[in-house]
C-alpha positions as CSV (number, residue, x, y, z in Angstrom):
1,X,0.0,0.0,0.0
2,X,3.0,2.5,-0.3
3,X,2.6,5.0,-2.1
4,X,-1.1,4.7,-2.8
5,X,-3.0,5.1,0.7
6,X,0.2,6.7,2.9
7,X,4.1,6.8,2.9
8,X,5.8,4.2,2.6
9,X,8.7,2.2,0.8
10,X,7.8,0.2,-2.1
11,X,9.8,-2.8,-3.2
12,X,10.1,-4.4,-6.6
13,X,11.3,-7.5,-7.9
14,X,12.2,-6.9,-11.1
15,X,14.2,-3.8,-12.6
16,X,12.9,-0.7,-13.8
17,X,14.1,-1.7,-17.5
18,X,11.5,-4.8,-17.1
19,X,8.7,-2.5,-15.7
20,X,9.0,0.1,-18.4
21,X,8.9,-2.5,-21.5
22,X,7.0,-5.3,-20.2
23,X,4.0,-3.5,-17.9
24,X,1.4,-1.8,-19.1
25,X,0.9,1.5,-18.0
26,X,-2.7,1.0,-17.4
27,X,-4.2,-2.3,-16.6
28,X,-7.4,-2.7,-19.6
29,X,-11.0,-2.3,-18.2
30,X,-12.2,-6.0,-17.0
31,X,-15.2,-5.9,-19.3
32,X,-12.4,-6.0,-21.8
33,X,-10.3,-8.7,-20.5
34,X,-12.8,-11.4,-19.0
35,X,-15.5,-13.9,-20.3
36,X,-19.1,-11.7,-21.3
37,X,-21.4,-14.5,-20.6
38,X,-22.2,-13.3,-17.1
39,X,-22.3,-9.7,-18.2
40,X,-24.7,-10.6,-21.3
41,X,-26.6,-12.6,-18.5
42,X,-27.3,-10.2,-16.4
43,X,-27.9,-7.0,-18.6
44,X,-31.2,-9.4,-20.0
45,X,-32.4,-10.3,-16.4
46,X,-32.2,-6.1,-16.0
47,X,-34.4,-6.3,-19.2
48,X,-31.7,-4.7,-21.4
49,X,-32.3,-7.4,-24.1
50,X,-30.3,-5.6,-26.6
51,X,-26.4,-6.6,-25.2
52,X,-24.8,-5.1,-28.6
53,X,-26.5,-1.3,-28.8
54,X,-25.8,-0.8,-25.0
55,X,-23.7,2.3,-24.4
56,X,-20.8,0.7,-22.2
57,X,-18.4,2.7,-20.5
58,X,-15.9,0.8,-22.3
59,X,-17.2,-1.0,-24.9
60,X,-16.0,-4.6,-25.1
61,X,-15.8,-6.3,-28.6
62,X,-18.9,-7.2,-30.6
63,X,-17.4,-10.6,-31.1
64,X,-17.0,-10.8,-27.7
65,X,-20.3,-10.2,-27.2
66,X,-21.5,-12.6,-29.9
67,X,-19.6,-15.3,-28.4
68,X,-21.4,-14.5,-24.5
69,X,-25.0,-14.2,-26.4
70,X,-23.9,-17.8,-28.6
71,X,-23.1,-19.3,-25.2
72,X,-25.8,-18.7,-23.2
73,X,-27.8,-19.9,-25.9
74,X,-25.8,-23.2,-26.0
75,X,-26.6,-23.2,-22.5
76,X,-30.3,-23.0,-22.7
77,X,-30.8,-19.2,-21.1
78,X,-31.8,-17.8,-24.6
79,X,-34.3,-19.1,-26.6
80,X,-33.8,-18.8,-30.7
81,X,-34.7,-15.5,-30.8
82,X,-31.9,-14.5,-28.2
83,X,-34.9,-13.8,-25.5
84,X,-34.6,-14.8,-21.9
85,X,-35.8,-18.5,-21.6
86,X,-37.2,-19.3,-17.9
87,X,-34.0,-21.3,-17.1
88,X,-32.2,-18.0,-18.2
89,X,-34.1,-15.9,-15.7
90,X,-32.9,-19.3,-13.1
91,X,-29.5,-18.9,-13.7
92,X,-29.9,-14.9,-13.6
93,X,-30.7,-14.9,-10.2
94,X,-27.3,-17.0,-9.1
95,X,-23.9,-14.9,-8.3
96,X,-22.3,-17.4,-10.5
97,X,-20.4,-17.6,-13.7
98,X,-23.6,-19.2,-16.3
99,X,-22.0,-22.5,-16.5
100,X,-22.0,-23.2,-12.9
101,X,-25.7,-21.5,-12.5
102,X,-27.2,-24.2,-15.2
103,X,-25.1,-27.1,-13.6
104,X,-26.9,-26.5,-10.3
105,X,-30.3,-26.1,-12.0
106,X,-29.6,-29.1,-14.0
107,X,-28.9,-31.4,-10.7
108,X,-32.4,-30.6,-9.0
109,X,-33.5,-32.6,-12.0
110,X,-30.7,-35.1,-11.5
111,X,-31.2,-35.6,-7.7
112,X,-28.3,-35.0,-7.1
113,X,-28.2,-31.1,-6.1
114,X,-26.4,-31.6,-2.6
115,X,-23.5,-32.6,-4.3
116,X,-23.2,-30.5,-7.5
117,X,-23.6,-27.5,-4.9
118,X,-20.5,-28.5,-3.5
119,X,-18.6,-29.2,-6.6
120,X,-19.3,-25.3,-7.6
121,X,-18.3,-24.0,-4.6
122,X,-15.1,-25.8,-5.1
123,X,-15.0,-24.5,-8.9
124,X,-16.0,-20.8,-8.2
125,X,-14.0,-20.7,-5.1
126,X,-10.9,-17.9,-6.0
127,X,-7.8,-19.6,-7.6
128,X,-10.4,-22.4,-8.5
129,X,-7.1,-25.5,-8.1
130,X,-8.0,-26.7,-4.5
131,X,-4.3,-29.0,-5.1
132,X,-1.3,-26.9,-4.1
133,X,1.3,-27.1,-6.6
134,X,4.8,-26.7,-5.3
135,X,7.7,-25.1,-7.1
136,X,10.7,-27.8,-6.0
137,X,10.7,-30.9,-8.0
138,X,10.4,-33.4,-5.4
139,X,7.2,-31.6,-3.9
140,X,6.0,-31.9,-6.9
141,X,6.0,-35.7,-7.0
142,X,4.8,-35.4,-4.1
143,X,1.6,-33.3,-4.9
144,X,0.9,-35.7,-8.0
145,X,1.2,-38.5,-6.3
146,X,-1.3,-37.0,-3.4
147,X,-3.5,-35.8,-6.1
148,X,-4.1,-39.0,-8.2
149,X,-5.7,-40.4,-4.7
150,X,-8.6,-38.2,-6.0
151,X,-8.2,-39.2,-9.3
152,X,-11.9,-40.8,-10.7
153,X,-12.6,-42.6,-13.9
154,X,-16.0,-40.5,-13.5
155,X,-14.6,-37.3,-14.6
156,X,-12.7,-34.2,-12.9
157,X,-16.2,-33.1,-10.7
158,X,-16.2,-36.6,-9.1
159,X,-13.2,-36.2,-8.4
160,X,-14.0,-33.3,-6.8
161,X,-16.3,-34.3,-4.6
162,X,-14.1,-37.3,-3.6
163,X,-11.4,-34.9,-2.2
164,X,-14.3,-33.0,0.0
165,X,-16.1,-36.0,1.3
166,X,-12.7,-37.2,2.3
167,X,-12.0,-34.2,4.0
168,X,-15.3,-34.0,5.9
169,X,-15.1,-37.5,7.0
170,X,-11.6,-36.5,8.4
171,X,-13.6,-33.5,10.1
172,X,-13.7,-30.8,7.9
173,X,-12.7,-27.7,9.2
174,X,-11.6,-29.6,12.4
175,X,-9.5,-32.1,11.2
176,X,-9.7,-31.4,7.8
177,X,-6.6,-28.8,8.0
178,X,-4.0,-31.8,9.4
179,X,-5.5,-34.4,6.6
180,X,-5.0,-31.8,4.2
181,X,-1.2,-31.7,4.8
């Protein structure tokens, strides 16, 4: 926080050459930088159904936005005319990224909601990789070898969910932290 809320000394690692050729000297708008399916999503549950005329601040790229509106169709929140379908207002209401919204819905069908929450809370959390991956070689072994006790012919998710019911029966936030070492 030097520098930007009170004095203060400011270290860097790396040399003011580096800085001045390889940072930019403003970081680019998010809207510009991130996945619009979520922004699309949202502007149509606020009834803006018109994602490509909206006056942005900074106006991301109408392919972009193309993509976002092709997605969410893909995903069943639009219907052919690029209107909010009913599981689109759903997934509207969730502070989610779509995907994850429609993976939820679609696992109240499934009977299996209980567990698909906890999947996406494991997949939205920040930094989304719950497996800490060391920088020295033989951690690394190490870490793989942990990991692959997780590993499930099922797919990634029940994997997932594999690691967390093993930590819970270990006793979560209890015991969890010692099992997770």
């Amino acid at each position: 926080r030097a520098g930007r809320t009170g004095p203060g000394i400011c270290l860097r690692l790396y040399s003011q050459k580096r800085m001045d050729t390889e940072f930019p000297d403003e970081t680019a708008p998010e809207i510009l930088r991130t996945n619009l399916a979520s922004t699309v999503l949202t502007l149509k549950g606020m009834g803006i159904n018109d994602p490509l005329s909206f006056d942005y601040m900074d106006a991301p790229d109408t392919e972009k936005l193309v993509a976002a509106l092709r997605m969410l169709y893909l995903l069943g929140a639009l219907d052919a005319d690029g209107h909010l379908s009913k599981l689109g207002r759903d997934m509207a209401l969730f502070p989610l990224e779509p995907a994850l919204s429609r993976m939820i819905l679609a696992s109240i069908h499934h009977d299996c909601a209980d567990d698909m929450v906890t999947v996406v809370a494991m997949l939205a959390a920040d930094g989304a990789n719950v497996f800490y991956r060391p920088t020295m070689a033989e951690e690394k072994e190490m870490a793989t070898a942990a990991k692959q006790r997780f590993y499930d012919p099922e797919g990634d998710y029940a994997g997932l969910l594999k690691l967390f019911n093993e930590w819970v029966a270990a006793g979560g936030g209890r015991g969890g932290l010692k099992w997770s070492k």
